[in-house]
Coordinates of C-alpha atoms and ligand atoms in Angstrom, one line a residue:
X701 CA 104.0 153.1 87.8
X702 CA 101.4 155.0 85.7
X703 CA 98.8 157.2 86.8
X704 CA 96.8 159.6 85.0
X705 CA 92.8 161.4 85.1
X706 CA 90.4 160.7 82.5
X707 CA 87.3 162.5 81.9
X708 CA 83.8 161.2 81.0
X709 CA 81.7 163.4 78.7
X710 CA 78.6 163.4 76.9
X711 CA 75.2 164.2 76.2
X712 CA 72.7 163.1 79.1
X713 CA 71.5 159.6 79.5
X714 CA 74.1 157.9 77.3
X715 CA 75.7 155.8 79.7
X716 CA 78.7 157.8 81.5
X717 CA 77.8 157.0 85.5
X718 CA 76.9 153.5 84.6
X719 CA 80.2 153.3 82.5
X720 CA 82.3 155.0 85.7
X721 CA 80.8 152.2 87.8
X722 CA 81.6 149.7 85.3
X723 CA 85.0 150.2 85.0
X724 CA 85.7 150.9 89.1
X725 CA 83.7 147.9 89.4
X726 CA 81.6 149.4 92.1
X727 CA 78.8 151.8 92.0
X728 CA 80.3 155.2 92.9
X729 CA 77.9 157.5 90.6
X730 CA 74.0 157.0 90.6
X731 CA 72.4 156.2 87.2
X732 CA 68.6 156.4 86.1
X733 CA 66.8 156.2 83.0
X734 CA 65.6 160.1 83.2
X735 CA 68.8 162.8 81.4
X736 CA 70.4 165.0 83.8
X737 CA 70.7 162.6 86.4
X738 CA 74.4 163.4 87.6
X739 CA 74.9 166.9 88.5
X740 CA 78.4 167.0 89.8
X741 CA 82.0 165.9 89.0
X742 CA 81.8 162.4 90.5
X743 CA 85.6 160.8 91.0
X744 CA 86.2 156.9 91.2
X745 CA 89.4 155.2 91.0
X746 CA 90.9 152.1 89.4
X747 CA 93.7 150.8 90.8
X748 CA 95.7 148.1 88.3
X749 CA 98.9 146.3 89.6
X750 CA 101.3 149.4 87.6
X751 CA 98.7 152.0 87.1
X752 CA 96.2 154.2 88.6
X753 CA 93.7 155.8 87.0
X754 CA 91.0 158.5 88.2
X755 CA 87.7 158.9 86.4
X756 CA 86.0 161.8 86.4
X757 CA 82.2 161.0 85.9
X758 CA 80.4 164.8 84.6
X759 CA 76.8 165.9 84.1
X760 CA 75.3 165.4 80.6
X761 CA 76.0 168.0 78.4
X762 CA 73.2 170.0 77.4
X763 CA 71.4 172.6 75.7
X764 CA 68.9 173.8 77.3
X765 CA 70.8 176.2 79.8
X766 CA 68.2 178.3 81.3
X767 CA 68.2 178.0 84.9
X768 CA 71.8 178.7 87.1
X769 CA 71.5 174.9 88.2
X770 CA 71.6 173.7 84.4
X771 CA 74.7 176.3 83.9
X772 CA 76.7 174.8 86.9
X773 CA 76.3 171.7 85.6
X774 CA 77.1 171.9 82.1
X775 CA 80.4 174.4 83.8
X776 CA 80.9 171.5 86.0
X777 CA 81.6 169.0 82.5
X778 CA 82.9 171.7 80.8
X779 CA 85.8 172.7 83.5
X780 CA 86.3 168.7 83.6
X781 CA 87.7 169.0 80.8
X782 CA 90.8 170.7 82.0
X783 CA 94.2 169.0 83.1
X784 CA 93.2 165.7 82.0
X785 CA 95.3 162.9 80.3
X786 CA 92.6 161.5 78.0
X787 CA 88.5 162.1 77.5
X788 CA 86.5 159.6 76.8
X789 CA 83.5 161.2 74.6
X790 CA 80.3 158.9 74.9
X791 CA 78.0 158.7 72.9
X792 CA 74.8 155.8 72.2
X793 CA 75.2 153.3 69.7
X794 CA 73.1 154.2 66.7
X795 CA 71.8 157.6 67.8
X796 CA 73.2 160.4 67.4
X797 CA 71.5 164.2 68.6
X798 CA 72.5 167.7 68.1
X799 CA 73.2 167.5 71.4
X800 CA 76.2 165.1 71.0
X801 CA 77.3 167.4 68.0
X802 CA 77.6 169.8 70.3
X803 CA 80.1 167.9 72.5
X804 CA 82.0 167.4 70.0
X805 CA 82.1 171.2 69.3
X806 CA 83.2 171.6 72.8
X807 CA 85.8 169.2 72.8
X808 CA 87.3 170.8 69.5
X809 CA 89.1 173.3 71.8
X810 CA 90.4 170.1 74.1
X811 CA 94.1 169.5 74.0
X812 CA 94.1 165.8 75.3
X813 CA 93.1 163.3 73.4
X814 CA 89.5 161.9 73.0
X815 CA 88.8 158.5 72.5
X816 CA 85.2 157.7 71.2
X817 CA 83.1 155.1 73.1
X818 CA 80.1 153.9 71.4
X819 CA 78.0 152.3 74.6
X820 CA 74.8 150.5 74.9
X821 CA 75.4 148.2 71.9
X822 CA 73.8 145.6 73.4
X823 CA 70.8 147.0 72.4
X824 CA 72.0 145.5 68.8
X825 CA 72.2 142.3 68.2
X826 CA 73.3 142.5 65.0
X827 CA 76.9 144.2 65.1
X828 CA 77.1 145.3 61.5
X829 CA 74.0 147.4 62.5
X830 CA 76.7 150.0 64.3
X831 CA 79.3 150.4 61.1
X832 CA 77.5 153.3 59.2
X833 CA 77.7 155.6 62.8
X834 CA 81.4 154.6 63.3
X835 CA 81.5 155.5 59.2
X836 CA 80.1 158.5 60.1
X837 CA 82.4 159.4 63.1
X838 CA 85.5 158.3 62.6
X839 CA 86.4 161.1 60.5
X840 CA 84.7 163.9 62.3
X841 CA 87.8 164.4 64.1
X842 CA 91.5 162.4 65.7
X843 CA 90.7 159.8 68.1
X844 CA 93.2 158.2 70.0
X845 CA 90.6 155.4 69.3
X846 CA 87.4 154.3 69.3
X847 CA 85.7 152.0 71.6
X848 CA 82.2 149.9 71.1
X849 CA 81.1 148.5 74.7
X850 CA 78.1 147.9 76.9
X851 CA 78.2 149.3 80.3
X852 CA 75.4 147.6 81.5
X853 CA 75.9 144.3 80.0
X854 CA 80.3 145.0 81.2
X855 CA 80.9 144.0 77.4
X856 CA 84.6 145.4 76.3
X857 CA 84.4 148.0 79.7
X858 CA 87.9 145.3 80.7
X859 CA 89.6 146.3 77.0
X860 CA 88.7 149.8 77.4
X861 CA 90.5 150.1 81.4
X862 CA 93.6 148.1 79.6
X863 CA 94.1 150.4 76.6
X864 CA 93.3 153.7 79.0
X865 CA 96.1 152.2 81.4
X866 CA 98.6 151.8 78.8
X867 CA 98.6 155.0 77.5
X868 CA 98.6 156.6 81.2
X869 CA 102.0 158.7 81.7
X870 CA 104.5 158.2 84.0
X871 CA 104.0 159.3 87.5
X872 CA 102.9 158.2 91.7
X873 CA 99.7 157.0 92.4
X874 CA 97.2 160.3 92.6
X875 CA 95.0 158.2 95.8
X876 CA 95.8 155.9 98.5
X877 CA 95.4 151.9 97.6
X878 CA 92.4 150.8 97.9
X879 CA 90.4 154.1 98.1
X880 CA 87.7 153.9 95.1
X881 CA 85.3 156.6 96.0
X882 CA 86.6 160.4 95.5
X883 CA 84.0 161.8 97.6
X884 CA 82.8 161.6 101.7
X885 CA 79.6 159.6 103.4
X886 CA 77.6 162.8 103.3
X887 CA 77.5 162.9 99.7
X888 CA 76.9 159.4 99.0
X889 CA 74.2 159.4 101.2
X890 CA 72.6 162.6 99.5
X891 CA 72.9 161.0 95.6
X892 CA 71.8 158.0 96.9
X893 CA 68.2 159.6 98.0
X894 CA 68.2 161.7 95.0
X895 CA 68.9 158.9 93.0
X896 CA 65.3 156.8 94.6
X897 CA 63.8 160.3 94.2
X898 CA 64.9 160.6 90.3
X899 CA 63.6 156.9 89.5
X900 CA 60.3 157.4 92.1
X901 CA 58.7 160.6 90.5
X902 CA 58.0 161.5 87.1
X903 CA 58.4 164.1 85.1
X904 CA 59.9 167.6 85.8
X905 CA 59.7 166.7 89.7
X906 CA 63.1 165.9 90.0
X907 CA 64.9 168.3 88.0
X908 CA 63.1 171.0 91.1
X909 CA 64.7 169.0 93.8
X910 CA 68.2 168.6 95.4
X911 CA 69.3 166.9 99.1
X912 CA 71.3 168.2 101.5
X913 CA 72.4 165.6 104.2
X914 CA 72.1 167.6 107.7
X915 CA 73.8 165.0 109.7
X916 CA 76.0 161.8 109.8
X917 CA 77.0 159.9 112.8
X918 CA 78.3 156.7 113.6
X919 CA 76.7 154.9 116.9
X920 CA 78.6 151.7 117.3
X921 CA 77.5 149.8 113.9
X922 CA 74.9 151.9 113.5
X923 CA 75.2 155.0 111.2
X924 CA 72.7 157.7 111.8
X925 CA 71.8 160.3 109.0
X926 CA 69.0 162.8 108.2
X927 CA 69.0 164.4 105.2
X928 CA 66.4 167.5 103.8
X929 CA 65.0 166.9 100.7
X930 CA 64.6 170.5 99.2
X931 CA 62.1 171.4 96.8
X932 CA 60.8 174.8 94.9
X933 CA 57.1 174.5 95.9
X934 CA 54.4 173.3 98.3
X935 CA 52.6 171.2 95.7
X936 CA 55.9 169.6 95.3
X937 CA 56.4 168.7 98.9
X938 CA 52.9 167.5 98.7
X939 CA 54.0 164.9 96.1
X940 CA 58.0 164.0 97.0
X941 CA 55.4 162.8 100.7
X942 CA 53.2 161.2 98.8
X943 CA 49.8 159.8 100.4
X944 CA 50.6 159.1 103.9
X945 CA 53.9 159.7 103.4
X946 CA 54.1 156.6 101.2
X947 CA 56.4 158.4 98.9
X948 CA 58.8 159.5 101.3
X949 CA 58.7 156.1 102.6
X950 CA 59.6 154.3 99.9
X951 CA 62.3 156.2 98.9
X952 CA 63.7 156.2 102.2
X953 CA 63.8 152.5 102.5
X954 CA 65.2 151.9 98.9
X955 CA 67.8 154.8 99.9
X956 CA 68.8 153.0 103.5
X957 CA 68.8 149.3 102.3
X958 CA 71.7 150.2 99.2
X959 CA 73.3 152.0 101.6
X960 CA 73.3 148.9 104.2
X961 CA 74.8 146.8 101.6
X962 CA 77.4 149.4 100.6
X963 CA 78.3 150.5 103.9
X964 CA 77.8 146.4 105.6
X965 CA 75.9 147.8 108.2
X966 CA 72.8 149.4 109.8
X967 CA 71.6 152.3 109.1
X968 CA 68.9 154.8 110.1
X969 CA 68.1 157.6 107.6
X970 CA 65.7 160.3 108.8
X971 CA 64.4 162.2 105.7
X972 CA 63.0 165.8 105.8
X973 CA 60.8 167.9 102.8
X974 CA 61.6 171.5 102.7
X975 CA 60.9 174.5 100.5
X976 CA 63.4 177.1 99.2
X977 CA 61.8 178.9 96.2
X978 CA 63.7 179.3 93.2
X979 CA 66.7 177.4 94.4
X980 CA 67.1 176.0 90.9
X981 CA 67.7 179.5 89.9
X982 CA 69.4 181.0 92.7
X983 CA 73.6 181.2 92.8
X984 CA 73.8 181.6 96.7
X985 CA 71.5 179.1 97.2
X986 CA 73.3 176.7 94.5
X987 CA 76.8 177.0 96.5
X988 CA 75.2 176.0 99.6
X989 CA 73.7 173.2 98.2
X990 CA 77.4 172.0 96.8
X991 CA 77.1 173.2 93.3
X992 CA 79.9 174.0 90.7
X993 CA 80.4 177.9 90.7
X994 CA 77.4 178.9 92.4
Ligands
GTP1811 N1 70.9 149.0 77.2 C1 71.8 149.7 77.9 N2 71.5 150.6 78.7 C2 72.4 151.3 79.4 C3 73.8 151.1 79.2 N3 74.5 151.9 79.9 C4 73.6 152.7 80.6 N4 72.4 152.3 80.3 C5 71.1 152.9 80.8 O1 71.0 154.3 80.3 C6 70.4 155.1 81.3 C7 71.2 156.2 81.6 O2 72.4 155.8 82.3 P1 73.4 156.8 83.1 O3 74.6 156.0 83.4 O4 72.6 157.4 84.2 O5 73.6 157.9 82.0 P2 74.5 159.3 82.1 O6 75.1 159.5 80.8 O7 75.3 159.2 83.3 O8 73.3 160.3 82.3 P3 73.4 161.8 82.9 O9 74.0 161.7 84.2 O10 71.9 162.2 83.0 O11 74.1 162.6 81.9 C8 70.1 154.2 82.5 O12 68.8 153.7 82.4 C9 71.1 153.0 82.3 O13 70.7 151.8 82.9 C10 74.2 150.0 78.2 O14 75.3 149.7 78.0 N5 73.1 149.4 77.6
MG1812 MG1 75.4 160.4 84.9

C-alpha cells in the first residue's frame, strides 16, 4: 500500500479547486471564474486499489497582501507546503504573471518535489501553441515532471493521479475507505453559499463577505441549516438582499438544490445578512470565522 499528501499551489484562478475535484472525481472545493475564490486548505482523497492519496487544495497565491484575511490565506498555501510528499505547482497554459514567478520563488525553499502542471490547455487547440512556455519552464528549476492537462475538459487529470500514485511512499492509508471529503457538513454548506455568492455579485462584493453556518440538523431526511452571511457594511447587506430579497433568494436556492444532489436529500437552508465592520481586517474576528492563524 502507498499513501502519501500532495499539495496544490498556485496563483489565483488557474485551475487548482477544479483540478482537486477532477482528480477525486467529485466536487469537494468550490470553483468560480473570479481569483481568490478558495480561502482555506480544502482536503479530498483518492483512493486507488494500492494507494491513497490526500490532496490538499490551497488559496491562490498572491500579492496583494494588505488586509489580515489576504495574509491568512496566502499563510494558509504557504504552511501547505510543509510535510508533503510532492506539490503540484499550477500554472495556465500560455500565461504566465509575476504572480506565478512568485510561486515559484516560494517554492525554491520547498524540500519535496514539484511537479509542473500546465492546465486549461484546452483553451488551445493547437498543441504546438504550448511548447515555447514549457521551453521556457522547464529549466527554471527540477521537476519531478511536468504535466499538460485540462481540468475542466478531465484531459490527462487520469495520467496525472497514476504517475502521483506511483511515486507515493510506502505507508497505511491516512483516511478511512471511502471517505473523499476532508472536512464536516457545516463547512460544505458555508462554501457552498459563498460559492453562489462569489459567481452572483460582482466586483469587490465578495472579497468583503464570508459565511458562517449557525446550525445543522438532521430531521428524518430532512437536513435543516441556517447560515449568516457576514458582510463589512450596510450598503453591502443592501446588495447580497437584493430587491425584494431576490438576491438572497437566488443564491439560496442555487446553494440548497447542489446541496440536495450532493447530500440525496431535502434540504432547508435559512440564510441570514449581518454586519461585522472590518472583519476582513480583524484577527479575532478572522479565527472565529475559521481562518488560518487568525
Ligand atoms: N478553459 C478552462 N477553464 C478552466 C480549467 N480549469 C479551471 N477552469 C476555470 O478557471 C476558473 C478558476 O477555476 P478555479 O478552480 O476556481 O481556480 P483556482 O486556482 O482554484 O482559483 P483560486 O481558488 O481563486 O485560487 C473557473 O472559471 C474554472 O471553470 C480548464 O482546464 N480549462
Ligand atoms: Mg480555488
Amino acid at each position: 500500500m502507498r499513501s502519501g499528501i500532495v499539495a496544490i499551489v498556485g496563483r489565483p484562478n488557474v485551475g487548482k479547486s477544479s483540478l482537486l475535484n477532477a482528480l477525486v472525481g467529485q466536487k469537494v472545493s468550490i470553483t468560480a471564474p473570479k481569483p481568490q475564490t478558495t480561502r482555506h486548505r480544502i482536503q479530498g482523497v483518492l483512493h486507488g486499489d494500492n494507494a491513497q492519496i490526500v490532496f490538499v487544495d490551497t488559496p491562490g497565491m498572491h500579492r496583494a497582501a494588505k488586509k489580515a484575511l489576504n495574509k491568512a490565506m496566502n499563510d494558509a498555501a504557504s504552511n501547505s507546503l510543509h510535510y508533503v510528499d510532492l506539490a503540484l505547482f499550477v500554472i495556465e497554459a500560455g500565461r504566465w504573471t509575476d504572480e506565478d514567478e512568485a510561486v515559484l520563488e516560494r517554492l525554491k525553499s520547498v524540500k519535496s518535489p514539484v511537479a509542473l502542471v500546465i492546465n486549461k490547455v484546452d483553451k488551445f487547440s493547437d498543441k504546438n501553441d504550448l511548447l515555447p512556455l514549457m521551453e521556457k519552464l522547464a529549466p527554471l528549476r527540477e521537476w519531478a515532471f511536468v504535466m499538460p492537462l485540462s481540468a475542466l475538459k478531465g484531459a490527462n487529470v487520469n495520467v496525472l493521479a497514476k504517475q502521483l500514485m506511483e511515486r507515493m511512499p510506502e505507508g497505511p492509508p491516512l483516511y478511512p475507505e471511502g471517505q473523499v471529503v476532508g472536512h464536516d457538513l457545516s463547512f460544505t454548506i458555508s462554501e457552498m453559499v459563498r460559492e453562489k455568492l462569489m459567481r452572483s455579485l460582482a466586483q469587490e462584493l465578495p472579497y468583503a463577505l464570508t459565511v458562517e453556518t449557525e446550525a445543522v440538523e438532521r430531521e428524518g431526511g430532512l437536513l435543516k441549516a441556517s447560515a449568516i452571511i457576514w458582510v463589512e457594511r450596510d450598503g453591502q447587506k443592501k446588495i447580497v438582499i437584493g430587491e425584494d430579497g431576490a438576491m438572497l433568494k437566488r443564491v439560496g436556492t442555487a446553494a440548497r438544490r447542489e446541496l440536495e444532489e450532493m447530500t440525496g436529500g431535502k434540504v432547508f437552508l435559512k440564510l441570514w445578512v449581518r454586519v461585522k465592520e472590518g472583519w476582513t481586517d480583524d484577527p479575532k474576528a478572522l479565527s472565529r470565522f475559521g481562518y488560518e492563524g487568525g
